[in-house]
Tab-separated table of C-alpha atoms and ligand atoms in Angstrom:
chain	number	residue	atom	x	y	z
A	8	UNK	CA	0.000	0.000	0.000
A	9	UNK	CA	1.290	3.455	-0.881
A	10	UNK	CA	2.273	5.478	2.164
A	11	UNK	CA	0.230	8.582	2.828
A	12	UNK	CA	2.316	11.715	2.110
A	13	UNK	CA	3.670	13.446	5.216
A	14	UNK	CA	1.618	16.582	4.724
A	15	UNK	CA	-1.600	14.539	4.656
A	16	UNK	CA	-0.599	12.698	7.797
A	17	UNK	CA	-0.008	16.037	9.546
A	18	UNK	CA	-3.236	17.559	8.204
A	19	UNK	CA	-5.223	14.589	9.528
A	20	UNK	CA	-3.545	14.908	12.950
A	21	UNK	CA	-4.242	18.612	12.912
A	22	UNK	CA	-7.953	18.267	12.134
A	23	UNK	CA	-8.516	15.443	14.567
A	24	UNK	CA	-6.736	17.563	17.194
A	25	UNK	CA	-9.003	20.526	16.442
A	26	UNK	CA	-12.121	18.390	16.661
A	27	UNK	CA	-10.960	16.712	19.851
A	28	UNK	CA	-10.104	20.127	21.345
A	29	UNK	CA	-13.560	21.502	20.561
A	30	UNK	CA	-15.291	18.512	22.105
A	31	UNK	CA	-12.955	18.489	25.120
A	32	UNK	CA	-13.369	22.210	25.786
A	33	UNK	CA	-17.141	21.897	25.758
A	34	UNK	CA	-17.259	18.700	27.797
A	35	UNK	CA	-15.018	19.798	30.658
A	36	UNK	CA	-12.162	17.422	29.794
A	37	UNK	CA	-9.498	19.956	30.747
A	38	UNK	CA	-7.812	17.723	33.304
A	39	UNK	CA	-7.909	14.617	31.149
A	40	UNK	CA	-6.356	16.598	28.290
A	41	UNK	CA	-3.598	18.015	30.473
A	42	UNK	CA	-2.775	14.578	31.941
A	43	UNK	CA	-3.185	12.275	28.971
A	44	UNK	CA	-3.051	14.262	25.729
A	45	UNK	CA	-0.732	17.252	26.239
A	46	UNK	CA	2.330	15.122	27.203
A	47	UNK	CA	2.450	13.573	23.700
A	48	UNK	CA	2.743	17.047	22.208
A	49	UNK	CA	5.546	17.889	24.634
A	50	UNK	CA	7.374	14.671	23.768
A	51	UNK	CA	7.121	15.492	20.072
A	52	UNK	CA	8.473	19.028	20.559
A	53	UNK	CA	11.272	17.694	22.759
A	54	UNK	CA	12.319	15.242	20.053
A	55	UNK	CA	12.433	18.046	17.496
A	56	UNK	CA	14.468	20.249	19.804
A	57	UNK	CA	16.709	17.325	20.720
A	58	UNK	CA	17.758	16.965	17.110
A	59	UNK	CA	18.145	20.702	16.362
A	60	UNK	CA	21.589	21.389	17.882
A	61	UNK	CA	23.330	18.264	16.521
A	62	UNK	CA	21.659	18.818	13.154
A	63	UNK	CA	22.816	22.424	12.802
A	64	UNK	CA	26.308	21.623	14.029
A	65	UNK	CA	26.909	18.548	11.894
A	66	UNK	CA	25.119	19.816	8.830
A	67	UNK	CA	26.896	23.182	8.833
A	68	UNK	CA	30.357	21.661	9.342
A	69	UNK	CA	29.570	19.235	6.549
A	70	UNK	CA	28.326	22.065	4.322
A	71	UNK	CA	31.304	24.364	4.897
A	72	UNK	CA	33.842	21.569	4.479
A	73	UNK	CA	32.432	20.970	0.999
A	74	UNK	CA	32.925	24.588	-0.151
A	75	UNK	CA	35.264	25.294	-3.020
A	76	UNK	CA	36.866	28.160	-1.132
A	77	UNK	CA	36.085	30.539	1.690
A	78	UNK	CA	35.068	33.382	-0.603
A	79	UNK	CA	31.954	31.369	-1.470
A	80	UNK	CA	30.994	31.616	2.176
A	81	UNK	CA	31.274	35.390	2.287
A	82	UNK	CA	29.297	35.800	-0.940
A	83	UNK	CA	26.600	33.494	0.440
A	84	UNK	CA	26.615	35.246	3.829
A	85	UNK	CA	26.284	38.744	2.354
A	86	UNK	CA	23.454	37.688	0.063
A	87	UNK	CA	21.604	35.835	2.791
A	88	UNK	CA	21.641	38.661	5.299
A	89	UNK	CA	20.814	41.233	2.591
A	90	UNK	CA	17.769	39.319	1.326
A	91	UNK	CA	16.631	38.553	4.872
A	92	UNK	CA	16.637	42.259	5.690
A	93	UNK	CA	14.781	43.193	2.501
A	94	UNK	CA	11.996	40.631	3.064
A	95	UNK	CA	11.610	41.731	6.678
A	96	UNK	CA	11.282	45.409	5.751
A	97	UNK	CA	8.733	44.419	3.086
A	98	UNK	CA	6.753	42.450	5.653
A	99	UNK	CA	6.642	45.401	8.065
A	100	UNK	CA	5.616	47.740	5.252
A	101	UNK	CA	2.814	45.418	4.162
A	102	UNK	CA	1.625	45.171	7.764
A	103	UNK	CA	1.630	48.961	8.091
A	104	UNK	CA	-0.287	49.446	4.838
A	105	UNK	CA	-2.915	46.899	5.863
A	106	UNK	CA	-3.463	48.313	9.344
A	107	UNK	CA	-3.598	51.926	8.125
A	108	UNK	CA	-6.116	51.074	5.428
A	109	UNK	CA	-8.362	48.788	7.474
A	110	UNK	CA	-8.031	50.674	10.787
A	111	UNK	CA	-9.110	47.784	13.036
A	112	UNK	CA	-8.562	49.832	16.213
A	113	UNK	CA	-10.992	52.613	15.384
A	114	UNK	CA	-14.120	50.589	16.065
A	115	UNK	CA	-12.843	48.982	19.267
A	116	UNK	CA	-15.118	49.640	22.227
A	117	UNK	CA	-13.760	51.680	25.138
A	118	UNK	CA	-15.516	49.421	27.681
A	119	UNK	CA	-13.878	46.225	26.426
A	120	UNK	CA	-10.543	48.005	26.368
A	121	UNK	CA	-10.742	48.917	30.041
A	122	UNK	CA	-11.935	45.458	30.972
A	123	UNK	CA	-9.088	43.762	29.144
A	124	UNK	CA	-6.452	46.083	30.577
A	125	UNK	CA	-7.682	45.278	34.082
A	126	UNK	CA	-7.823	41.550	33.459
A	127	UNK	CA	-4.317	41.238	32.037
A	128	UNK	CA	-2.343	43.497	34.360
A	129	UNK	CA	-0.093	40.699	35.614
A	130	UNK	CA	0.645	39.376	32.118
A	131	UNK	CA	1.617	42.848	30.889
A	132	UNK	CA	4.020	43.232	33.782
A	133	UNK	CA	5.798	39.985	33.067
A	134	UNK	CA	6.023	40.814	29.351
A	135	UNK	CA	7.509	44.198	30.245
A	136	UNK	CA	10.117	42.610	32.489
A	137	UNK	CA	11.145	40.141	29.802
A	138	UNK	CA	11.350	42.916	27.202
A	139	UNK	CA	13.433	45.111	29.509
A	140	UNK	CA	15.874	42.287	30.032
A	141	UNK	CA	16.362	42.134	26.247
A	142	UNK	CA	16.644	45.888	25.866
A	143	UNK	CA	19.178	46.728	28.552
A	144	UNK	CA	22.212	45.895	26.460
A	145	UNK	CA	24.672	47.913	24.377
A	146	UNK	CA	24.595	48.217	20.561
A	147	UNK	CA	27.290	45.581	20.048
A	148	UNK	CA	25.805	43.126	22.513
A	149	UNK	CA	24.385	40.935	19.769
A	150	UNK	CA	27.886	40.320	18.383
A	151	UNK	CA	29.175	39.616	21.887
A	152	UNK	CA	26.316	37.132	22.363
A	153	UNK	CA	27.165	35.373	19.135
A	154	UNK	CA	30.591	34.243	20.310
A	155	UNK	CA	30.441	31.353	22.775
A	156	UNK	CA	32.852	31.237	25.674
A	157	UNK	CA	32.137	27.589	26.231
A	158	UNK	CA	30.980	25.471	23.341
A	159	UNK	CA	29.444	22.758	25.501
A	160	UNK	CA	27.461	25.323	27.402
A	161	UNK	CA	26.077	26.760	24.123
A	162	UNK	CA	25.240	23.298	22.871
A	163	UNK	CA	23.249	22.613	25.990
A	164	UNK	CA	20.696	25.339	25.296
A	165	UNK	CA	18.648	25.612	22.105
A	166	UNK	CA	18.460	29.365	22.478
A	167	UNK	CA	22.138	29.707	21.610
A	168	UNK	CA	21.759	28.752	17.966
A	169	UNK	CA	23.890	31.668	16.716
A	170	UNK	CA	26.730	30.469	18.944
A	171	UNK	CA	26.463	26.976	17.494
A	172	UNK	CA	26.523	28.500	14.000
A	173	UNK	CA	29.621	30.507	14.924
A	174	UNK	CA	31.467	27.436	16.220
A	175	UNK	CA	30.441	25.268	13.265
A	176	UNK	CA	31.543	27.927	10.765
A	177	UNK	CA	34.956	28.278	12.401
A	178	UNK	CA	35.395	24.526	12.601
A	179	UNK	CA	34.395	24.089	8.958
A	180	UNK	CA	36.682	26.908	7.792
A	181	UNK	CA	39.610	25.514	9.757
A	182	UNK	CA	38.877	22.142	8.194
A	183	UNK	CA	39.336	23.488	4.672
A	184	UNK	CA	42.395	25.515	5.663
A	185	UNK	CA	44.429	22.553	6.929
A	186	UNK	CA	47.270	22.290	4.367
A	187	UNK	CA	47.523	18.507	4.314
A	188	UNK	CA	43.956	17.563	3.459
A	189	UNK	CA	44.655	13.820	3.596
A	190	UNK	CA	44.895	14.217	7.365
A	191	UNK	CA	41.392	15.651	7.711
A	192	UNK	CA	39.663	13.478	5.130
A	193	UNK	CA	38.402	11.063	7.799
A	194	UNK	CA	36.826	13.979	9.667
A	195	UNK	CA	35.069	15.152	6.511
A	196	UNK	CA	33.794	11.622	5.917
A	197	UNK	CA	32.628	11.421	9.478
A	198	UNK	CA	30.517	14.571	9.215
A	199	UNK	CA	29.189	13.512	5.841
A	200	UNK	CA	28.009	10.203	7.286
A	201	UNK	CA	26.746	11.757	10.515
A	202	UNK	CA	24.684	14.196	8.447
A	203	UNK	CA	22.919	11.295	6.747
A	204	UNK	CA	22.212	9.703	10.108
A	205	UNK	CA	20.740	12.880	11.548
A	206	UNK	CA	18.499	13.372	8.504
A	207	UNK	CA	17.297	9.784	8.987
A	208	UNK	CA	16.539	10.607	12.617
A	209	UNK	CA	14.372	13.487	11.404
A	210	UNK	CA	12.487	10.953	9.249
A	211	UNK	CA	12.010	8.716	12.266
A	212	UNK	CA	10.715	11.570	14.410
A	213	UNK	CA	8.270	12.407	11.636
A	214	UNK	CA	6.588	9.013	12.045
A	215	UNK	CA	5.363	10.439	15.302
A	216	UNK	CA	4.229	13.739	13.718
A	217	UNK	CA	0.486	12.955	13.331
A	218	UNK	CA	0.156	11.999	17.008
A	219	UNK	CA	2.314	14.912	18.158
A	220	UNK	CA	0.348	17.404	16.098
A	221	UNK	CA	-2.958	15.933	17.283
A	222	UNK	CA	-1.891	16.367	20.915
A	223	UNK	CA	-0.548	19.887	20.382
A	224	UNK	CA	-3.679	21.126	18.646
A	225	UNK	CA	-6.079	19.380	21.042
A	226	UNK	CA	-4.326	20.940	24.004
A	227	UNK	CA	-4.118	24.429	22.462
A	228	UNK	CA	-7.865	24.413	21.786
A	229	UNK	CA	-8.619	23.444	25.386
A	230	UNK	CA	-6.254	26.107	26.736
A	231	UNK	CA	-7.669	28.798	24.458
A	232	UNK	CA	-11.241	28.020	25.465
A	233	UNK	CA	-10.357	28.088	29.184
A	234	UNK	CA	-13.165	27.375	31.630
A	235	UNK	CA	-15.739	29.368	29.705
A	236	UNK	CA	-15.711	28.633	25.955
A	237	UNK	CA	-18.604	31.040	25.249
A	238	UNK	CA	-16.794	33.976	26.852
A	239	UNK	CA	-13.603	33.066	24.956
A	240	UNK	CA	-15.554	33.105	21.711
A	241	UNK	CA	-16.928	36.573	22.496
A	242	UNK	CA	-13.393	37.944	22.995
A	243	UNK	CA	-12.258	36.356	19.730
A	244	UNK	CA	-15.163	38.017	17.932
A	245	UNK	CA	-14.203	41.404	19.369
A	246	UNK	CA	-10.713	40.995	17.980
A	247	UNK	CA	-11.838	39.595	14.634
A	248	UNK	CA	-11.001	42.666	12.526
A	249	UNK	CA	-7.565	43.002	14.094
A	250	UNK	CA	-6.860	39.290	13.573
A	251	UNK	CA	-8.037	39.455	9.972
A	252	UNK	CA	-5.734	42.421	9.342
A	253	UNK	CA	-2.732	40.443	10.619
A	254	UNK	CA	-3.827	37.445	8.543
A	255	UNK	CA	-4.177	39.586	5.437
A	256	UNK	CA	-0.605	40.859	5.828
A	257	UNK	CA	0.662	37.307	6.321
A	258	UNK	CA	-1.326	36.039	3.353
A	259	UNK	CA	0.151	38.720	1.078
A	260	UNK	CA	3.629	37.535	2.070
A	261	UNK	CA	2.913	33.868	1.435
A	262	UNK	CA	0.680	34.162	-1.617
A	263	UNK	CA	2.251	37.117	-3.437
A	264	UNK	CA	5.678	38.230	-2.183
A	265	UNK	CA	7.386	34.825	-1.869
A	266	UNK	CA	5.992	33.320	-5.086
A	267	UNK	CA	7.073	36.440	-6.997
A	268	UNK	CA	10.519	36.434	-5.433
A	269	UNK	CA	10.922	32.739	-6.245
A	270	UNK	CA	9.813	33.210	-9.829
A	271	UNK	CA	11.824	36.363	-10.501
A	272	UNK	CA	14.993	35.597	-8.568
A	273	UNK	CA	15.221	31.816	-8.817
A	274	UNK	CA	12.955	30.901	-11.730
A	275	UNK	CA	11.359	28.435	-9.320
A	276	UNK	CA	7.813	27.138	-9.565
A	277	UNK	CA	5.864	27.974	-6.422
A	278	UNK	CA	3.778	24.850	-6.909
A	279	UNK	CA	6.796	22.640	-6.463
A	280	UNK	CA	8.038	24.836	-3.628
A	281	UNK	CA	4.738	24.613	-1.793
A	282	UNK	CA	4.415	20.879	-2.308
A	283	UNK	CA	7.891	20.258	-0.972
A	284	UNK	CA	7.657	22.611	1.982
A	285	UNK	CA	4.029	21.963	3.070
A	286	UNK	CA	4.868	19.519	5.893
A	287	UNK	CA	7.269	22.050	7.439
A	288	UNK	CA	4.653	24.792	7.129
A	289	UNK	CA	2.063	22.600	8.839
A	290	UNK	CA	4.523	21.746	11.571
A	291	UNK	CA	5.289	25.439	12.064
A	292	UNK	CA	1.548	26.019	12.458
A	293	UNK	CA	1.212	23.233	15.023
A	294	UNK	CA	4.301	24.017	17.107
A	295	UNK	CA	4.415	27.857	16.815
A	296	UNK	CA	8.167	27.563	16.810
A	297	UNK	CA	10.557	28.043	13.896
A	298	UNK	CA	13.310	26.471	16.002
A	299	UNK	CA	11.333	23.280	16.595
A	300	UNK	CA	10.424	23.182	12.893
A	301	UNK	CA	14.030	23.726	11.743
A	302	UNK	CA	14.975	20.049	11.395
A	303	UNK	CA	12.060	19.416	9.050
A	304	UNK	CA	12.601	22.686	7.157
A	305	UNK	CA	16.192	21.673	6.501
A	306	UNK	CA	15.274	18.165	5.462
A	307	UNK	CA	12.523	19.331	3.071
A	308	UNK	CA	14.708	22.050	1.524
A	309	UNK	CA	17.520	19.604	0.879
A	310	UNK	CA	15.533	16.584	-0.172
A	311	UNK	CA	12.503	18.074	-1.916
A	312	UNK	CA	13.391	21.591	-3.029
A	313	UNK	CA	16.883	20.723	-4.221
A	314	UNK	CA	18.762	23.235	-2.057
A	315	UNK	CA	22.285	21.911	-1.520
A	316	UNK	CA	23.436	20.960	1.958
A	317	UNK	CA	26.016	23.775	1.796
A	318	UNK	CA	23.348	26.431	1.399
A	319	UNK	CA	20.578	24.887	3.522
A	320	UNK	CA	22.868	24.228	6.477
A	321	UNK	CA	23.921	27.872	6.588
A	322	UNK	CA	20.886	29.870	5.427
A	323	UNK	CA	18.148	28.011	7.334
A	324	UNK	CA	19.533	27.943	10.900
A	325	UNK	CA	20.497	31.585	10.498
A	326	UNK	CA	17.002	32.357	9.196
A	327	UNK	CA	15.270	30.519	12.021
A	328	UNK	CA	17.120	32.798	14.410
A	329	UNK	CA	17.142	36.180	12.691
A	330	UNK	CA	14.587	36.166	9.874
A	331	UNK	CA	10.990	36.465	11.013
A	332	UNK	CA	8.883	38.125	8.363
A	333	UNK	CA	5.605	36.944	9.883
A	334	UNK	CA	6.573	38.237	13.305
A	335	UNK	CA	7.668	41.643	12.027
A	336	UNK	CA	4.481	42.042	9.958
A	337	UNK	CA	2.389	41.156	13.001
A	338	UNK	CA	4.329	43.571	15.217
A	339	UNK	CA	3.646	46.428	12.820
A	340	UNK	CA	-0.088	45.688	12.713
A	341	UNK	CA	-0.310	45.195	16.473
A	342	UNK	CA	1.558	48.414	17.310
A	343	UNK	CA	-0.616	50.581	15.088
A	344	UNK	CA	-3.800	48.738	16.155
A	345	UNK	CA	-3.084	49.485	19.823
A	346	UNK	CA	-2.283	53.113	18.977
A	347	UNK	CA	-5.618	53.364	17.133
A	348	UNK	CA	-7.522	51.953	20.095
A	349	UNK	CA	-5.911	54.593	22.312
A	350	UNK	CA	-6.900	57.292	19.839
A	351	UNK	CA	-3.302	58.106	18.872
A	352	UNK	CA	-2.549	59.038	15.283
A	353	UNK	CA	0.891	57.869	14.295
A	354	UNK	CA	2.567	60.120	11.727
A	355	UNK	CA	5.065	59.202	9.020
A	356	UNK	CA	8.120	59.455	11.272
A	357	UNK	CA	6.513	57.181	13.867
A	358	UNK	CA	5.578	54.685	11.174
A	359	UNK	CA	9.170	54.710	9.917
A	360	UNK	CA	10.338	54.140	13.473
A	361	UNK	CA	8.055	51.096	13.526
A	362	UNK	CA	9.693	49.804	10.332
A	363	UNK	CA	13.095	50.063	11.989
A	364	UNK	CA	12.205	48.735	15.432
A	365	UNK	CA	9.943	45.935	14.169
A	366	UNK	CA	12.750	44.797	11.848
A	367	UNK	CA	15.238	44.780	14.730
A	368	UNK	CA	12.712	43.295	17.154
A	369	UNK	CA	11.941	40.407	14.820
A	370	UNK	CA	15.670	39.721	14.464
A	371	UNK	CA	15.914	39.679	18.246
A	372	UNK	CA	12.836	37.497	18.786
A	373	UNK	CA	13.571	33.943	19.827
A	374	UNK	CA	12.181	31.250	17.544
A	375	UNK	CA	9.772	29.950	20.183
A	376	UNK	CA	6.049	30.379	20.873
A	377	UNK	CA	5.056	33.821	22.093
A	378	UNK	CA	8.435	35.476	21.493
A	379	UNK	CA	6.961	38.056	19.114
A	380	UNK	CA	4.653	39.615	21.687
A	381	UNK	CA	7.551	40.178	24.106
A	382	UNK	CA	9.542	42.077	21.518
A	383	UNK	CA	6.389	43.977	20.580
A	384	UNK	CA	6.837	45.792	23.901
A	385	UNK	CA	9.993	47.362	22.467
A	386	UNK	CA	8.219	48.451	19.282
A	387	UNK	CA	5.432	50.051	21.330
A	388	UNK	CA	7.947	51.838	23.533
A	389	UNK	CA	9.742	53.307	20.527
A	390	UNK	CA	6.649	55.187	19.371
A	391	UNK	CA	5.233	56.008	22.795
A	392	UNK	CA	2.219	53.692	22.637
A	393	UNK	CA	1.118	52.537	26.138
A	394	UNK	CA	2.492	49.117	26.919
A	395	UNK	CA	-0.663	48.059	28.743
A	396	UNK	CA	-2.249	48.006	25.266
A	397	UNK	CA	-0.691	44.571	24.864
A	398	UNK	CA	-3.507	43.301	27.092
A	399	UNK	CA	-5.878	43.796	24.185
A	400	UNK	CA	-4.210	41.215	21.997
A	401	UNK	CA	-3.170	38.442	24.410
A	402	UNK	CA	-6.348	36.480	23.763
A	403	UNK	CA	-5.627	35.972	20.077
A	404	UNK	CA	-1.872	35.828	20.284
A	405	UNK	CA	-1.503	32.068	20.147
A	406	UNK	CA	-3.542	31.474	16.966
A	407	UNK	CA	-1.801	34.416	15.297
A	408	UNK	CA	1.555	33.083	16.500
A	409	UNK	CA	0.773	29.798	14.748
A	410	UNK	CA	0.118	31.658	11.496
A	411	UNK	CA	3.090	34.022	11.693
A	412	UNK	CA	5.419	31.090	12.367
A	413	UNK	CA	4.272	29.549	9.052
A	414	UNK	CA	5.346	32.773	7.332
A	415	UNK	CA	8.662	32.844	9.220
A	416	UNK	CA	9.486	29.338	8.030
A	417	UNK	CA	8.276	29.967	4.468
A	418	UNK	CA	10.434	33.107	4.301
A	419	UNK	CA	13.542	31.199	5.378
A	420	UNK	CA	12.953	28.479	2.790
A	421	UNK	CA	12.292	31.066	0.064
A	422	UNK	CA	15.590	32.817	0.751
A	423	UNK	CA	17.449	29.489	0.919
A	424	UNK	CA	16.072	28.583	-2.523
A	425	UNK	CA	17.035	31.969	-3.982
A	426	UNK	CA	20.548	31.906	-2.502
A	427	UNK	CA	21.019	28.326	-3.735
A	428	UNK	CA	19.928	29.317	-7.249
A	429	UNK	CA	22.224	32.321	-7.463
A	430	UNK	CA	25.159	30.313	-6.092
A	431	UNK	CA	24.629	27.470	-8.581
A	432	UNK	CA	23.729	25.226	-5.650
A	433	UNK	CA	20.189	24.278	-6.605
A	434	UNK	CA	20.274	20.597	-7.376
A	435	UNK	CA	17.933	19.342	-10.106
A	436	UNK	CA	16.554	22.790	-10.669
A	437	UNK	CA	13.049	22.245	-12.005
A	438	UNK	CA	11.805	23.877	-15.156
A	439	UNK	CA	8.176	23.146	-14.403
A	440	UNK	CA	5.743	25.359	-16.205
B	265	LIG	N1	6.740	31.789	17.293
B	265	LIG	C1	7.483	32.550	16.336
B	265	LIG	C2	8.566	31.664	15.724
B	265	LIG	O1	9.031	30.749	16.354
B	265	LIG	C3	8.063	33.798	16.926
B	265	LIG	C4	6.940	34.721	17.322
B	265	LIG	O2	6.494	35.494	16.466
B	265	LIG	O3	6.467	34.680	18.456
B	265	LIG	O4	8.951	31.882	14.604
């Protein structure tokens, strides 16, 4: 019997999870879900995270050691960071255009605003503290943070991905610089073989994907509904226009900007791109984490989209950490939405400040669930919008996080495909019409 394609397996898990979640939320199965369903989702995420550090390390060393010379690395690096910045600025601009045209904050009722601010006081405080911790550092801090002082310490925490990238790059470069290459050939072979093993492990973890996704979605639905599903639904309705504005911005990125970029810059058919990447996009939706999705994104880009290991191993881990188009688009919409609710009119200079801070904030956001809303505090601060306004959007943050993570992952894969094409590293480049 032919095996069901991975994206169908995940879609089935996703829908069953949604249906289970709806039934559970309305039948008071909160405790059962927390005890017996949620753990399977956690196990799945843990397996994905477990593989992320070894995958990035081994794959990047393997990729760099296969380079013709080091100049290829600098050309790839410059291109990657340049395109990442351009797509992020485009995402913020699209978000700003959408929110200024639709004006979702204008019709928001004053009563609900006050109620929400009161209800979420504690949450706002903790978000503020986390944002302040990020902010209180000098301009060069991000470079300082990139260089590990203890490799094993970096490898023990998934949040230090840039440090792992730094170590792997140096190791790979040193590997090609050794004058007597016969001495390091065994090491190159080792990493080549280890890379295959790790990719196989990703395949094995994916056998568990339908169950993991089912558990994640079921649990999210129950948590979103809380103890009073009807009240939760009312809040969602109140935020419908805002949510739709964010979704519109995200949709423009996925349905227009990326396909055009792929066509124009890589002569790549979006149909093939979408078909190859779909499982990673669905996983991004289910986990709300680009970091947890990274192993699958890398595997799909290499094995289905034809991006070489050299390019994928460098561009994708970097993208998961610094390129978040969905997050930056959402931050722009959210900042202006909150300003609108508070009756503030943001002028051109404030909107440009949002472009700058949302771009930087998305670079600084961790690739984990809910990171975007913490960095949003910094965007709000930069244009003088009251931070307590964040209370208005907490209720819909998780579903929007799921959607923006899809865009974050799609953006990374798009750039990887473009860089691979321009570097002559796109294997079996399709000429599908
Ligand atoms: N969850 C997002 C990601 O992992 C970040 C965010 O916007 O909160 O890409």
